[in-house]
Amino acid sequence: MTEEPSASTPGDPSSQGPAPHGDRAPSRAVDLTRFAWLSIAAAIATIALKTGAWAMTGSVGLLSDAAESTVNLVAAVVALIALKVAAQPATERFLYGRAKAEYFSAAVEGAMIFVAAAVILVTAVERFVNPQPLENVGWGLVISVVASLINGAVAFVLIRAGRRYRSITLRADGRHLLTDVWTSVGVIVGVGLVGLTGWERLDAVVAFAVGVNIIITGVSLVSESVSGLLDKSLSEEDHEVIRAILQRRTDGSVTFHGLQTREAGQQKFMNVHVLVPDEWTVKHGHDYIEELERELTAALPELTVLTHLEPISDPASYEDIPEAHVRIHDDDHDPTRPPQA
């Protein structure tokens, strides 16, 4: 049995020759560091604004807001490093590239969120026990609104870019900034109510609620990064695309089984066993899987395809199906024996 990486479009190679290799450009990671620099600039600006708002008012809620922006700055720097590493090409030591560096960034950002939340919660409890009057509330709120608008705009850009380029680092950073926006909204409302009602402990209550919300975001980010590091499979939407192509190519002479997938940052990977007629030559089989890979990568451009070519009537071809795999065929198709024509 032979094993080789490959890719394709539909058709029988005996009647439709494969396109030349020059038509298929290798997938390369996109340099996303410009988004990290944008996040760093936004963090510096909002730290300055929110720190000024806290200094003017003495609000622990605004202090908690400024503390989270400091975490944003650290996270943005970590994201910049991770994106630079992930964008580097494959080498002899890292044959599959270093796309998983992005998951480390998301994990660090999640951990930093926990640190910020802990500081906020402790400060909120202390201020609840020992409330203090607020000053210059109006100007403090105006400054916080400006900082929130900056964070909201940058968060929108990062999340959209993260989805477009399948970057968990940008999605994590964008979600973190969006959390910061909602944090600021809560703080602004809380501080405004303190100014209207005179109930000083409300400032601490708002800060505590902010801390709890930040913890929830941190748990989500850490969970997503751990899943990526543990080679989670592609999304169900991607599986449907792959299955549709393989099902369309399944007939009485060719079938597939043992489909496995995983993702690493911007990159997607799949491997599948391709079972073909025993009498096919190596060239015939190679041409077929070249076409197969070409069709798959046309549908999912970031996909890297590995195929395992096997004779369809050899019993050994049905003894190496991985225990954990994605079902390709309908329930009435038995993957342990050739399909009936």
Tab-separated table of C-alpha atoms in Angstrom:
chain	number	residue	atom	x	y	z
A	1	MET	CA	0.000	0.000	0.000
A	2	THR	CA	1.191	3.502	-0.733
A	3	GLU	CA	0.718	6.641	1.246
A	4	GLU	CA	1.043	10.096	-0.183
A	5	PRO	CA	-0.241	13.608	0.259
A	6	SER	CA	-2.572	14.711	-2.489
A	7	ALA	CA	-5.411	16.925	-3.792
A	8	SER	CA	-8.117	17.216	-6.549
A	9	THR	CA	-11.212	17.824	-8.681
A	10	PRO	CA	-13.814	15.291	-9.740
A	11	GLY	CA	-13.468	12.821	-12.517
A	12	ASP	CA	-11.836	9.586	-13.609
A	13	PRO	CA	-8.132	10.081	-14.336
A	14	SER	CA	-8.325	7.684	-17.233
A	15	SER	CA	-10.516	10.157	-19.103
A	16	GLN	CA	-9.583	13.441	-17.483
A	17	GLY	CA	-5.942	14.177	-16.794
A	18	PRO	CA	-4.863	16.022	-13.656
A	19	ALA	CA	-4.084	19.713	-13.827
A	20	PRO	CA	-0.394	20.564	-13.697
A	21	HIS	CA	1.162	21.097	-10.288
A	22	GLY	CA	1.972	24.680	-11.165
A	23	ASP	CA	-1.751	25.526	-11.027
A	24	ARG	CA	-1.873	24.880	-7.277
A	25	ALA	CA	-0.112	27.410	-5.078
A	26	PRO	CA	0.819	26.238	-1.583
A	27	SER	CA	-1.275	27.690	1.224
A	28	ARG	CA	0.679	30.192	3.265
A	29	ALA	CA	-0.126	31.756	6.602
A	30	VAL	CA	-1.195	35.378	6.344
A	31	ASP	CA	0.834	37.946	8.285
A	32	LEU	CA	-1.656	39.293	10.831
A	33	THR	CA	0.737	41.316	12.986
A	34	ARG	CA	-0.738	44.615	11.800
A	35	PHE	CA	-3.867	43.762	13.780
A	36	ALA	CA	-1.792	43.118	16.901
A	37	TRP	CA	-0.140	46.539	16.523
A	38	LEU	CA	-3.610	48.074	16.259
A	39	SER	CA	-4.599	46.326	19.488
A	40	ILE	CA	-1.444	47.570	21.242
A	41	ALA	CA	-2.138	51.161	20.179
A	42	ALA	CA	-5.732	50.911	21.389
A	43	ALA	CA	-4.615	49.455	24.751
A	44	ILE	CA	-2.128	52.277	25.350
A	45	ALA	CA	-4.727	54.904	24.500
A	46	THR	CA	-7.435	53.406	26.707
A	47	ILE	CA	-5.062	52.879	29.648
A	48	ALA	CA	-4.202	56.573	29.573
A	49	LEU	CA	-7.854	57.617	29.306
A	50	LYS	CA	-9.225	55.264	31.963
A	51	THR	CA	-6.415	55.962	34.407
A	52	GLY	CA	-7.169	59.656	34.017
A	53	ALA	CA	-10.869	58.999	34.644
A	54	TRP	CA	-10.063	57.041	37.819
A	55	ALA	CA	-7.678	59.746	39.061
A	56	MET	CA	-10.387	62.384	38.565
A	57	THR	CA	-13.219	60.471	40.240
A	58	GLY	CA	-11.635	58.027	42.687
A	59	SER	CA	-14.071	55.365	41.470
A	60	VAL	CA	-13.033	51.777	42.111
A	61	GLY	CA	-15.215	50.797	39.153
A	62	LEU	CA	-13.163	52.988	36.851
A	63	LEU	CA	-9.983	51.647	38.472
A	64	SER	CA	-11.093	48.092	37.641
A	65	ASP	CA	-11.769	49.220	34.088
A	66	ALA	CA	-8.254	50.666	33.814
A	67	ALA	CA	-6.779	47.452	35.258
A	68	GLU	CA	-8.445	45.388	32.546
A	69	SER	CA	-7.015	47.676	29.873
A	70	THR	CA	-3.542	47.043	31.316
A	71	VAL	CA	-4.203	43.337	30.815
A	72	ASN	CA	-5.267	44.165	27.257
A	73	LEU	CA	-1.856	45.693	26.609
A	74	VAL	CA	0.022	42.651	27.919
A	75	ALA	CA	-2.267	40.332	25.943
A	76	ALA	CA	-1.772	42.376	22.761
A	77	VAL	CA	2.012	42.131	23.081
A	78	VAL	CA	1.743	38.364	23.602
A	79	ALA	CA	-0.570	38.174	20.571
A	80	LEU	CA	1.971	40.072	18.457
A	81	ILE	CA	4.702	37.583	19.389
A	82	ALA	CA	2.409	34.598	18.722
A	83	LEU	CA	1.330	35.920	15.328
A	84	LYS	CA	4.936	36.533	14.302
A	85	VAL	CA	5.844	32.962	15.272
A	86	ALA	CA	2.752	31.458	13.604
A	87	ALA	CA	3.463	33.298	10.335
A	88	GLN	CA	6.922	31.755	9.970
A	89	PRO	CA	7.213	29.112	7.228
A	90	ALA	CA	7.796	25.428	7.895
A	91	THR	CA	11.376	24.339	8.532
A	92	GLU	CA	13.252	21.052	8.884
A	93	ARG	CA	12.557	21.190	12.616
A	94	PHE	CA	8.938	22.372	12.375
A	95	LEU	CA	7.731	20.531	9.294
A	96	TYR	CA	4.094	21.547	9.743
A	97	GLY	CA	4.851	25.169	10.605
A	98	ARG	CA	4.131	26.838	13.951
A	99	ALA	CA	0.476	27.794	13.625
A	100	LYS	CA	-0.284	26.411	17.092
A	101	ALA	CA	1.632	29.313	18.642
A	102	GLU	CA	-1.669	31.177	18.439
A	103	TYR	CA	-3.225	28.839	20.998
A	104	PHE	CA	-0.524	29.696	23.518
A	105	SER	CA	-1.385	33.356	23.055
A	106	ALA	CA	-5.064	32.690	23.759
A	107	ALA	CA	-4.138	30.673	26.864
A	108	VAL	CA	-1.900	33.470	28.174
A	109	GLU	CA	-4.629	36.020	27.516
A	110	GLY	CA	-7.132	33.882	29.413
A	111	ALA	CA	-4.724	33.599	32.350
A	112	MET	CA	-4.169	37.363	32.337
A	113	ILE	CA	-7.931	37.869	32.455
A	114	PHE	CA	-8.052	35.787	35.642
A	115	VAL	CA	-5.360	37.971	37.205
A	116	ALA	CA	-7.260	41.133	36.331
A	117	ALA	CA	-10.494	39.669	37.679
A	118	ALA	CA	-8.840	38.742	40.976
A	119	VAL	CA	-7.492	42.271	41.437
A	120	ILE	CA	-10.877	43.767	40.610
A	121	LEU	CA	-12.785	41.483	42.991
A	122	VAL	CA	-10.450	42.151	45.920
A	123	THR	CA	-10.571	45.900	45.306
A	124	ALA	CA	-14.361	45.847	45.000
A	125	VAL	CA	-14.810	44.031	48.322
A	126	GLU	CA	-12.463	46.447	50.078
A	127	ARG	CA	-14.340	49.465	48.676
A	128	PHE	CA	-17.703	47.938	49.612
A	129	VAL	CA	-16.526	47.634	53.214
A	130	ASN	CA	-15.013	51.127	53.157
A	131	PRO	CA	-17.043	53.237	50.684
A	132	GLN	CA	-15.700	56.585	49.519
A	133	PRO	CA	-17.380	59.529	47.804
A	134	LEU	CA	-16.748	60.122	44.099
A	135	GLU	CA	-15.592	63.375	42.508
A	136	ASN	CA	-15.815	64.887	39.010
A	137	VAL	CA	-18.155	62.098	37.944
A	138	GLY	CA	-19.267	63.847	34.743
A	139	TRP	CA	-15.809	64.283	33.232
A	140	GLY	CA	-14.764	60.818	34.335
A	141	LEU	CA	-17.709	59.275	32.503
A	142	VAL	CA	-17.022	61.277	29.333
A	143	ILE	CA	-13.436	60.019	29.256
A	144	SER	CA	-14.595	56.430	29.815
A	145	VAL	CA	-17.077	56.694	26.947
A	146	VAL	CA	-14.306	57.816	24.589
A	147	ALA	CA	-12.110	54.884	25.688
A	148	SER	CA	-15.012	52.462	25.168
A	149	LEU	CA	-15.629	53.730	21.647
A	150	ILE	CA	-11.967	53.108	20.790
A	151	ASN	CA	-12.090	49.576	22.210
A	152	GLY	CA	-15.377	48.805	20.476
A	153	ALA	CA	-14.083	49.826	17.057
A	154	VAL	CA	-10.853	47.846	17.437
A	155	ALA	CA	-12.725	44.803	18.805
A	156	PHE	CA	-14.956	44.793	15.710
A	157	VAL	CA	-11.922	44.896	13.413
A	158	LEU	CA	-10.113	42.099	15.297
A	159	ILE	CA	-13.082	39.737	15.504
A	160	ARG	CA	-13.892	40.172	11.816
A	161	ALA	CA	-10.246	39.577	10.858
A	162	GLY	CA	-10.055	36.573	13.201
A	163	ARG	CA	-13.044	34.947	11.531
A	164	ARG	CA	-11.805	35.750	8.058
A	165	TYR	CA	-8.299	34.369	8.652
A	166	ARG	CA	-9.289	31.659	11.189
A	167	SER	CA	-7.019	33.215	13.817
A	168	ILE	CA	-7.852	32.285	17.407
A	169	THR	CA	-5.392	34.957	18.574
A	170	LEU	CA	-7.307	37.765	16.878
A	171	ARG	CA	-10.669	36.341	17.931
A	172	ALA	CA	-9.475	36.058	21.528
A	173	ASP	CA	-8.065	39.580	21.542
A	174	GLY	CA	-11.208	40.966	19.933
A	175	ARG	CA	-13.481	39.161	22.378
A	176	HIS	CA	-11.351	40.419	25.243
A	177	LEU	CA	-11.688	43.991	24.012
A	178	LEU	CA	-15.420	43.500	23.533
A	179	THR	CA	-15.628	42.274	27.124
A	180	ASP	CA	-13.774	45.427	28.108
A	181	VAL	CA	-16.411	47.488	26.273
A	182	TRP	CA	-19.266	45.846	28.190
A	183	THR	CA	-17.241	46.228	31.360
A	184	SER	CA	-16.941	49.935	30.670
A	185	VAL	CA	-20.664	50.222	29.934
A	186	GLY	CA	-21.440	48.608	33.289
A	187	VAL	CA	-18.966	50.834	35.089
A	188	ILE	CA	-20.289	53.975	33.401
A	189	VAL	CA	-23.873	53.093	34.360
A	190	GLY	CA	-22.796	52.239	37.920
A	191	VAL	CA	-20.765	55.374	38.442
A	192	GLY	CA	-23.541	57.463	36.899
A	193	LEU	CA	-26.059	55.949	39.319
A	194	VAL	CA	-23.730	56.661	42.243
A	195	GLY	CA	-23.657	60.298	41.171
A	196	LEU	CA	-27.466	60.382	40.922
A	197	THR	CA	-28.395	58.392	44.029
A	198	GLY	CA	-25.453	59.073	46.314
A	199	TRP	CA	-25.249	55.333	47.210
A	200	GLU	CA	-21.453	54.950	47.259
A	201	ARG	CA	-21.405	51.163	47.686
A	202	LEU	CA	-23.027	50.757	44.276
A	203	ASP	CA	-19.620	51.580	42.756
A	204	ALA	CA	-18.133	48.509	44.470
A	205	VAL	CA	-21.082	46.303	43.474
A	206	VAL	CA	-20.603	47.227	39.819
A	207	ALA	CA	-16.860	46.546	40.042
A	208	PHE	CA	-17.542	43.099	41.542
A	209	ALA	CA	-19.992	42.260	38.747
A	210	VAL	CA	-17.336	43.321	36.238
A	211	GLY	CA	-14.844	40.919	37.829
A	212	VAL	CA	-17.255	37.976	37.582
A	213	ASN	CA	-17.972	38.737	33.924
A	214	ILE	CA	-14.255	38.850	33.151
A	215	ILE	CA	-13.752	35.415	34.744
A	216	ILE	CA	-16.430	33.932	32.468
A	217	THR	CA	-14.603	35.318	29.423
A	218	GLY	CA	-11.294	33.931	30.679
A	219	VAL	CA	-12.730	30.438	31.090
A	220	SER	CA	-14.035	30.525	27.519
A	221	LEU	CA	-10.669	31.605	26.086
A	222	VAL	CA	-8.661	29.008	28.010
A	223	SER	CA	-11.111	26.273	26.993
A	224	GLU	CA	-10.812	27.191	23.304
A	225	SER	CA	-7.014	27.320	23.410
A	226	VAL	CA	-6.781	23.938	25.169
A	227	SER	CA	-9.074	22.377	22.552
A	228	GLY	CA	-6.800	23.673	19.806
A	229	LEU	CA	-3.657	22.352	21.466
A	230	LEU	CA	-5.340	18.954	21.805
A	231	ASP	CA	-5.994	18.785	18.033
A	232	LYS	CA	-9.754	19.241	17.999
A	233	SER	CA	-11.468	18.276	14.753
A	234	LEU	CA	-12.700	20.688	12.114
A	235	SER	CA	-16.142	22.227	12.421
A	236	GLU	CA	-19.238	20.296	11.391
A	237	GLU	CA	-19.643	22.735	8.485
A	238	ASP	CA	-16.199	21.759	7.163
A	239	HIS	CA	-16.994	18.079	7.679
A	240	GLU	CA	-20.153	18.454	5.602
A	241	VAL	CA	-18.139	19.952	2.739
A	242	ILE	CA	-15.598	17.109	2.865
A	243	ARG	CA	-18.243	14.401	3.204
A	244	ALA	CA	-20.234	15.743	0.240
A	245	ILE	CA	-17.175	15.505	-2.018
A	246	LEU	CA	-16.240	11.995	-0.847
A	247	GLN	CA	-19.823	10.735	-1.084
A	248	ARG	CA	-20.154	12.099	-4.603
A	249	ARG	CA	-17.029	10.188	-5.622
A	250	THR	CA	-18.095	6.920	-3.971
A	251	ASP	CA	-19.309	4.338	-6.499
A	252	GLY	CA	-18.909	0.639	-7.149
A	253	SER	CA	-15.171	0.933	-7.772
A	254	VAL	CA	-13.921	3.631	-5.384
A	255	THR	CA	-14.806	4.340	-1.753
A	256	PHE	CA	-13.361	6.073	1.308
A	257	HIS	CA	-13.092	5.518	5.045
A	258	GLY	CA	-10.989	6.478	8.093
A	259	LEU	CA	-11.539	10.230	7.719
A	260	GLN	CA	-9.814	12.260	10.451
A	261	THR	CA	-9.458	16.048	10.692
A	262	ARG	CA	-7.799	18.658	12.883
A	263	GLU	CA	-7.075	22.371	12.891
A	264	ALA	CA	-4.057	24.437	13.890
A	265	GLY	CA	-4.628	28.178	13.838
A	266	GLN	CA	-5.303	29.208	10.249
A	267	GLN	CA	-4.485	25.737	8.913
A	268	LYS	CA	-6.805	22.733	8.438
A	269	PHE	CA	-5.711	19.124	8.045
A	270	MET	CA	-7.451	15.918	6.993
A	271	ASN	CA	-6.392	12.389	6.193
A	272	VAL	CA	-8.506	9.694	4.567
A	273	HIS	CA	-8.088	6.191	3.132
A	274	VAL	CA	-8.874	5.955	-0.590
A	275	LEU	CA	-9.865	2.454	-1.725
A	276	VAL	CA	-9.507	1.864	-5.481
A	277	PRO	CA	-9.744	-1.139	-7.877
A	278	ASP	CA	-6.907	-3.646	-7.462
A	279	GLU	CA	-5.970	-3.462	-11.125
A	280	TRP	CA	-5.243	0.275	-11.083
A	281	THR	CA	-1.625	1.211	-11.691
A	282	VAL	CA	0.265	3.440	-9.271
A	283	LYS	CA	0.053	6.216	-11.854
A	284	HIS	CA	-3.695	5.785	-12.200
A	285	GLY	CA	-4.198	5.929	-8.424
A	286	HIS	CA	-1.849	8.885	-8.066
A	287	ASP	CA	-3.692	10.869	-10.724
A	288	TYR	CA	-7.005	10.136	-9.032
A	289	ILE	CA	-5.960	11.363	-5.618
A	290	GLU	CA	-4.303	14.416	-7.164
A	291	GLU	CA	-7.708	15.307	-8.596
A	292	LEU	CA	-9.384	14.508	-5.283
A	293	GLU	CA	-7.087	16.833	-3.389
A	294	ARG	CA	-7.588	19.551	-5.971
A	295	GLU	CA	-11.353	19.423	-5.472
A	296	LEU	CA	-11.074	19.420	-1.678
A	297	THR	CA	-8.671	22.355	-1.532
A	298	ALA	CA	-10.818	24.307	-3.993
A	299	ALA	CA	-13.690	23.970	-1.513
A	300	LEU	CA	-11.526	24.572	1.584
A	301	PRO	CA	-8.429	26.579	0.566
A	302	GLU	CA	-6.665	26.279	3.941
A	303	LEU	CA	-6.945	22.472	3.873
A	304	THR	CA	-3.932	20.157	3.729
A	305	VAL	CA	-4.947	16.677	2.522
A	306	LEU	CA	-3.167	13.409	3.269
A	307	THR	CA	-4.426	10.252	1.549
A	308	HIS	CA	-3.724	6.549	2.037
A	309	LEU	CA	-4.243	4.537	-1.172
A	310	GLU	CA	-5.474	0.945	-0.697
A	311	PRO	CA	-6.776	-1.910	-2.926
A	312	ILE	CA	-10.524	-2.120	-2.480
A	313	SER	CA	-10.809	-5.936	-2.390
A	314	ASP	CA	-7.926	-6.605	0.035
A	315	PRO	CA	-9.283	-7.553	3.511
A	316	ALA	CA	-6.297	-5.780	5.082
A	317	SER	CA	-7.629	-2.503	3.685
A	318	TYR	CA	-10.511	-2.719	6.165
A	319	GLU	CA	-8.453	-3.582	9.242
A	320	ASP	CA	-6.694	-0.227	9.686
A	321	ILE	CA	-9.699	2.070	10.140
A	322	PRO	CA	-8.933	4.417	13.079
A	323	GLU	CA	-11.079	3.920	16.156
A	324	ALA	CA	-12.028	7.605	16.171
A	325	HIS	CA	-12.992	8.913	12.751
A	326	VAL	CA	-15.616	10.967	10.940
A	327	ARG	CA	-18.415	8.938	9.365
A	328	ILE	CA	-18.438	9.523	5.609
A	329	HIS	CA	-21.267	7.361	4.310
A	330	ASP	CA	-24.882	6.936	5.280
A	331	ASP	CA	-25.760	4.444	7.993
A	332	ASP	CA	-26.740	1.789	5.451
A	333	HIS	CA	-23.231	1.720	3.984
A	334	ASP	CA	-20.890	-0.808	5.599
A	335	PRO	CA	-17.340	0.654	5.709
A	336	THR	CA	-15.863	-2.780	6.450
A	337	ARG	CA	-16.519	-4.113	2.947
A	338	PRO	CA	-16.640	-2.693	-0.603
A	339	PRO	CA	-19.851	-0.870	-1.591
A	340	GLN	CA	-22.112	-2.639	-4.020
A	341	ALA	CA	-22.257	-1.234	-7.549
